Structure formats: C-alpha cells, structure tokens
PDB file of C-alpha atoms in Angstrom:
ATOM      1  CA  MET A   1      36.580-149.565  89.384  1.00  0.00           C
ATOM      2  CA  LEU A   2      38.637-152.671  90.511  1.00  0.00           C
ATOM      3  CA  ASP A   3      40.236-152.457  93.738  1.00  0.00           C
ATOM      4  CA  ILE A   4      43.460-154.330  92.794  1.00  0.00           C
ATOM      5  CA  GLY A   5      46.551-153.824  95.062  1.00  0.00           C
ATOM      6  CA  PHE A   6      50.416-154.091  94.486  1.00  0.00           C
ATOM      7  CA  LEU A   7      50.331-157.894  95.806  1.00  0.00           C
ATOM      8  CA  GLU A   8      47.468-158.621  93.448  1.00  0.00           C
ATOM      9  CA  LEU A   9      49.265-157.082  90.569  1.00  0.00           C
ATOM     10  CA  MET A  10      52.578-158.911  91.448  1.00  0.00           C
ATOM     11  CA  LEU A  11      50.607-162.078  91.733  1.00  0.00           C
ATOM     12  CA  ILE A  12      49.144-161.628  88.086  1.00  0.00           C
ATOM     13  CA  GLY A  13      52.567-160.675  86.734  1.00  0.00           C
ATOM     14  CA  VAL A  14      54.216-163.974  88.159  1.00  0.00           C
ATOM     15  CA  VAL A  15      51.409-166.131  86.817  1.00  0.00           C
ATOM     16  CA  GLY A  16      51.581-164.451  83.513  1.00  0.00           C
ATOM     17  CA  LEU A  17      55.616-164.942  83.529  1.00  0.00           C
ATOM     18  CA  LEU A  18      55.114-168.664  84.160  1.00  0.00           C
ATOM     19  CA  VAL A  19      52.293-169.291  81.688  1.00  0.00           C
ATOM     20  CA  LEU A  20      53.674-166.917  78.795  1.00  0.00           C
ATOM     21  CA  GLY A  21      57.259-166.999  79.368  1.00  0.00           C
ATOM     22  CA  PRO A  22      59.612-164.069  79.385  1.00  0.00           C
ATOM     23  CA  GLU A  23      59.525-163.722  75.544  1.00  0.00           C
ATOM     24  CA  ARG A  24      55.773-163.285  75.078  1.00  0.00           C
ATOM     25  CA  LEU A  25      54.715-161.585  78.308  1.00  0.00           C
ATOM     26  CA  PRO A  26      55.637-157.819  77.298  1.00  0.00           C
ATOM     27  CA  ARG A  27      53.783-158.299  73.910  1.00  0.00           C
ATOM     28  CA  ALA A  28      50.763-159.895  75.820  1.00  0.00           C
ATOM     29  CA  ALA A  29      50.870-156.987  78.246  1.00  0.00           C
ATOM     30  CA  ARG A  30      50.881-154.383  75.430  1.00  0.00           C
ATOM     31  CA  THR A  31      48.016-156.099  73.663  1.00  0.00           C
ATOM     32  CA  ALA A  32      45.886-156.284  76.918  1.00  0.00           C
ATOM     33  CA  GLY A  33      46.616-152.588  77.644  1.00  0.00           C
ATOM     34  CA  MET A  34      45.448-151.713  74.270  1.00  0.00           C
ATOM     35  CA  TRP A  35      42.074-153.738  74.586  1.00  0.00           C
ATOM     36  CA  ILE A  36      41.566-152.080  77.881  1.00  0.00           C
ATOM     37  CA  GLY A  37      42.158-148.661  76.583  1.00  0.00           C
ATOM     38  CA  LYS A  38      39.667-149.262  73.585  1.00  0.00           C
ATOM     39  CA  ILE A  39      37.137-150.452  75.878  1.00  0.00           C
ATOM     40  CA  LYS A  40      37.409-147.307  78.364  1.00  0.00           C
ATOM     41  CA  ARG A  41      37.296-145.055  75.068  1.00  0.00           C
ATOM     42  CA  THR A  42      34.241-146.715  73.839  1.00  0.00           C
ATOM     43  CA  VAL A  43      32.406-146.542  77.355  1.00  0.00           C
ATOM     44  CA  SER A  44      33.368-142.894  77.848  1.00  0.00           C
ATOM     45  CA  GLY A  45      32.069-142.113  74.311  1.00  0.00           C
ATOM     46  CA  MET A  46      28.862-143.965  74.969  1.00  0.00           C
ATOM     47  CA  GLN A  47      28.338-142.023  78.176  1.00  0.00           C
ATOM     48  CA  ARG A  48      28.955-138.716  76.373  1.00  0.00           C
ATOM     49  CA  GLU A  49      26.440-139.588  73.814  1.00  0.00           C
ATOM     50  CA  ILE A  50      23.740-140.620  76.159  1.00  0.00           C
ATOM     51  CA  SER A  51      24.268-137.622  78.244  1.00  0.00           C
ATOM     52  CA  ALA A  52      23.981-135.316  75.036  1.00  0.00           C
ATOM     53  CA  GLN A  53      20.978-137.109  74.057  1.00  0.00           C
ATOM     54  CA  LEU A  54      19.254-136.554  77.412  1.00  0.00           C
ATOM     55  CA  GLU A  55      20.304-132.916  77.518  1.00  0.00           C
ATOM     56  CA  ALA A  56      18.867-132.557  73.949  1.00  0.00           C
ATOM     57  CA  GLU A  57      15.560-134.213  74.979  1.00  0.00           C
ATOM     58  CA  GLU A  58      15.268-131.891  78.053  1.00  0.00           C
ATOM     59  CA  LEU A  59      15.770-128.831  75.753  1.00  0.00           C
ATOM     60  CA  ARG A  60      13.036-130.146  73.324  1.00  0.00           C
ATOM     61  CA  GLN A  61      10.658-130.533  76.319  1.00  0.00           C
ATOM     62  CA  LYS A  62      11.360-126.974  77.559  1.00  0.00           C
ATOM     63  CA  LEU A  63      11.025-125.635  73.925  1.00  0.00           C
ATOM     64  CA  ASN A  64       7.687-127.421  73.706  1.00  0.00           C
ATOM     65  CA  GLU A  65       6.467-125.978  77.033  1.00  0.00           C
ATOM     66  CA  GLN A  66       7.350-122.413  75.973  1.00  0.00           C
ATOM     67  CA  GLN A  67       5.885-123.007  72.549  1.00  0.00           C
ATOM     68  CA  LYS A  68       2.493-124.099  74.268  1.00  0.00           C
ATOM     69  CA  LYS A  69       2.586-121.082  76.695  1.00  0.00           C
ATOM     70  CA  LEU A  70       3.209-118.700  73.733  1.00  0.00           C
ATOM     71  CA  ASP A  71       0.374-120.314  71.744  1.00  0.00           C
ATOM     72  CA  ASP A  72      -2.112-120.004  74.692  1.00  0.00           C
ATOM     73  CA  SER A  73      -1.184-116.412  75.163  1.00  0.00           C
ATOM     74  CA  LEU A  74      -1.462-115.639  71.534  1.00  0.00           C
ATOM     75  CA  LYS A  75      -4.771-117.389  71.422  1.00  0.00           C
ATOM     76  CA  LYS A  76      -5.944-115.278  74.729  1.00  0.00           C
ATOM     77  CA  ALA A  77      -4.937-111.988  72.967  1.00  0.00           C
ATOM     78  CA  LYS A  78      -6.525-112.943  69.777  1.00  0.00           C
ATOM     79  CA  LEU A  79      -9.864-113.626  71.573  1.00  0.00           C
ATOM     80  CA  ASP A  80      -9.525-110.322  73.306  1.00  0.00           C
ATOM     81  CA  VAL A  81      -8.949-108.384  70.123  1.00  0.00           C
ATOM     82  CA  GLU A  82     -11.706-110.176  68.423  1.00  0.00           C
ATOM     83  CA  SER A  83     -14.157-109.421  71.313  1.00  0.00           C
ATOM     84  CA  ILE A  84     -13.197-105.866  70.894  1.00  0.00           C
ATOM     85  CA  ALA A  85     -13.627-105.727  67.257  1.00  0.00           C
ATOM     86  CA  ASP A  86     -17.192-107.575  67.633  1.00  0.00           C
ATOM     87  CA  SER A  87     -18.493-105.580  70.643  1.00  0.00           C
ATOM     88  CA  PRO A  88     -19.403-102.319  68.917  1.00  0.00           C
ATOM     89  CA  SER A  89     -21.593-104.160  66.387  1.00  0.00           C
ATOM     90  CA  GLU A  90     -23.422-106.199  69.154  1.00  0.00           C
ATOM     91  CA  LYS A  91     -24.389-103.422  71.323  1.00  0.00           C
ATOM     92  CA  ALA A  92     -24.904 -99.617  71.154  1.00  0.00           C
ATOM     93  CA  PRO A  93     -22.139 -97.519  69.947  1.00  0.00           C
ATOM     94  CA  ALA A  94     -19.320 -97.716  72.428  1.00  0.00           C
ATOM     95  CA  THR A  95     -17.538 -94.665  73.806  1.00  0.00           C
ATOM     96  CA  PRO A  96     -13.841 -94.092  72.334  1.00  0.00           C
ATOM     97  CA  SER A  97     -12.745 -94.230  75.843  1.00  0.00           C
ATOM     98  CA  ASP A  98     -14.246 -97.686  76.406  1.00  0.00           C
ATOM     99  CA  THR A  99     -12.824 -99.114  73.370  1.00  0.00           C
ATOM    100  CA  GLU A 100      -9.416 -97.612  74.236  1.00  0.00           C
ATOM    101  CA  GLN A 101      -9.568 -99.216  77.699  1.00  0.00           C
ATOM    102  CA  ARG A 102     -10.275-102.627  76.175  1.00  0.00           C
ATOM    103  CA  VAL A 103      -7.559-102.173  73.725  1.00  0.00           C
ATOM    104  CA  ALA A 104      -5.169-101.169  76.553  1.00  0.00           C
ATOM    105  CA  LYS A 105      -6.372-104.213  78.494  1.00  0.00           C
ATOM    106  CA  ALA A 106      -5.789-106.420  75.595  1.00  0.00           C
ATOM    107  CA  SER A 107      -2.384-105.070  74.979  1.00  0.00           C
ATOM    108  CA  SER A 108      -1.314-105.422  78.550  1.00  0.00           C
ATOM    109  CA  ARG A 109      -2.384-108.969  78.724  1.00  0.00           C
ATOM    110  CA  LEU A 110      -0.428-109.712  75.587  1.00  0.00           C
ATOM    111  CA  ASP A 111       2.403-107.793  76.908  1.00  0.00           C
ATOM    112  CA  ASP A 112       2.288-109.651  80.321  1.00  0.00           C
ATOM    113  CA  ALA A 113       2.181-113.066  78.378  1.00  0.00           C
ATOM    114  CA  LEU A 114       5.179-112.261  76.255  1.00  0.00           C
ATOM    115  CA  LYS A 115       7.007-110.994  79.424  1.00  0.00           C
ATOM    116  CA  THR A 116       6.200-114.407  81.148  1.00  0.00           C
ATOM    117  CA  VAL A 117       7.502-116.313  78.138  1.00  0.00           C
ATOM    118  CA  ARG A 118      10.748-114.148  78.191  1.00  0.00           C
ATOM    119  CA  GLU A 119      11.311-114.476  81.890  1.00  0.00           C
ATOM    120  CA  GLU A 120      10.797-118.378  81.772  1.00  0.00           C
ATOM    121  CA  THR A 121      13.255-118.873  78.979  1.00  0.00           C
ATOM    122  CA  PRO A 122      16.453-120.129  80.153  1.00  0.00           C
ATOM    123  CA  PRO A 123      19.561-118.139  79.402  1.00  0.00           C
ATOM    124  CA  SER A 124      21.171-119.309  76.340  1.00  0.00           C
ATOM    125  CA  SER A 125      23.865-121.868  76.713  1.00  0.00           C
ATOM    126  CA  PRO A 126      26.115-123.958  74.362  1.00  0.00           C
ATOM    127  CA  ALA A 127      23.459-126.397  73.103  1.00  0.00           C
ATOM    128  CA  PRO A 128      24.112-129.487  70.881  1.00  0.00           C
ATOM    129  CA  SER A 129      24.043-128.641  67.197  1.00  0.00           C
ATOM    130  CA  SER A 130      21.257-131.199  66.646  1.00  0.00           C
ATOM    131  CA  THR A 131      18.882-128.704  68.511  1.00  0.00           C
ATOM    132  CA  ALA A 132      19.353-125.650  66.285  1.00  0.00           C
ATOM    133  CA  PRO A 133      17.140-126.883  63.435  1.00  0.00           C
ATOM    134  CA  LEU A 134      14.464-127.774  66.131  1.00  0.00           C
ATOM    135  CA  ARG A 135      14.516-124.245  67.208  1.00  0.00           C
ATOM    136  CA  GLU A 136      14.221-122.707  63.814  1.00  0.00           C
ATOM    137  CA  ALA A 137      11.386-125.020  62.968  1.00  0.00           C
ATOM    138  CA  LYS A 138       9.611-124.066  66.078  1.00  0.00           C
ATOM    139  CA  ALA A 139      10.029-120.407  65.643  1.00  0.00           C
ATOM    140  CA  GLU A 140       8.524-120.610  62.039  1.00  0.00           C
ATOM    141  CA  PRO A 141       4.812-121.555  63.169  1.00  0.00           C
ATOM    142  CA  ALA A 142       4.897-118.650  65.615  1.00  0.00           C
ATOM    143  CA  GLU A 143       5.737-116.316  62.859  1.00  0.00           C
ATOM    144  CA  SER A 144       2.990-117.841  60.419  1.00  0.00           C
ATOM    145  CA  GLU A 145       0.590-117.438  63.441  1.00  0.00           C
ATOM    146  CA  GLU A 146       1.325-113.894  63.800  1.00  0.00           C
ATOM    147  CA  THR A 147       0.821-113.351  59.952  1.00  0.00           C
ATOM    148  CA  ALA A 148      -2.477-115.093  60.275  1.00  0.00           C
ATOM    149  CA  LEU A 149      -3.567-113.021  63.283  1.00  0.00           C
ATOM    150  CA  LYS A 150      -2.715-109.836  61.103  1.00  0.00           C
ATOM    151  CA  LYS A 151      -4.546-111.183  58.165  1.00  0.00           C
ATOM    152  CA  ASP A 152      -7.781-111.760  60.484  1.00  0.00           C
ATOM    153  CA  ARG A 153      -7.597-108.359  61.761  1.00  0.00           C
ATOM    154  CA  ASN A 154      -7.459-106.921  58.164  1.00  0.00           C
ATOM    155  CA  HIS A 155     -10.349-109.124  57.053  1.00  0.00           C
ATOM    156  CA  GLN A 156     -12.537-107.726  60.082  1.00  0.00           C
TER     157      GLN A 156
END
C-alpha cells in the first residue's frame, strides 16, 4: 500500500512530538490507528460484498443459460411427441414398429438433452444464500411446463 520505511516513520514521530507534545501524542496515535483500522475494515467489507455480488450474478447467468437449454430441449421433445401423435391420423395406418421407432427416437433425444444439461451443470458449491430463492423460483416453471406437457398428451 504505502512504501514507508523506518526513517520516514521516525521523521513523522519527531514532527508529531514537536507539534502535539509528549502528552497528546499517544492519544493522537491511538486515534489515528483506530481510524485507519475502521477504514481498512470498511474497504475489505466492500470488497467482499462486491465479489459476492459478482459471483451471484455469474451464477444467475449460468442458471439462465441452463434454463434456456432445458426449455429448448423440452420444446424439441414436445414437437417430436406431437409429430408422433399426429402422424397416424395424417397418413395410412402406421405399423407398430414404425411408431415404436419414432417413440424410441424421441425418447433418446429427450434423454440426450437431459444428459447434456446435467453434464454442463457445474458441481454444487457453497453459494450465497441470496441465490437459493432464485434456484427454487427457476425450478418451479420447469415443473409447471412438465405438467402442461402431460396435460397436452392427455388431451390428444
């Protein structure tokens, strides 16, 4: 921080002694030390807070990316399932093996998408408590989409 050597400190002490006198110098030194300590604590607290906010923002961005990937994968799977459900009515009756192949293909795509999302998810690490409600809030829309997808299947 400051490059102050022994000679500089001695010079400051002598000037302080001459200006303040021997009675007030110890009290002034304690007061200066107290203020310097408060300033250092304040600066370090601000640095910790800023780094925590940056880390939280980074986690939010990663979470949003993962949510988008999951949403895209679910949309693709939904389209695959809808195409399977709609295809028998559009053309001649499909053979059971053809339908089974399409279902297996859609299922494998969904499994691949979920595997990709799980692989790209970073291992859990101690995160600030402010991100926990965000994670819970993001998990709820995914569950509601799954229930909506199940309802769509039931209506068809």
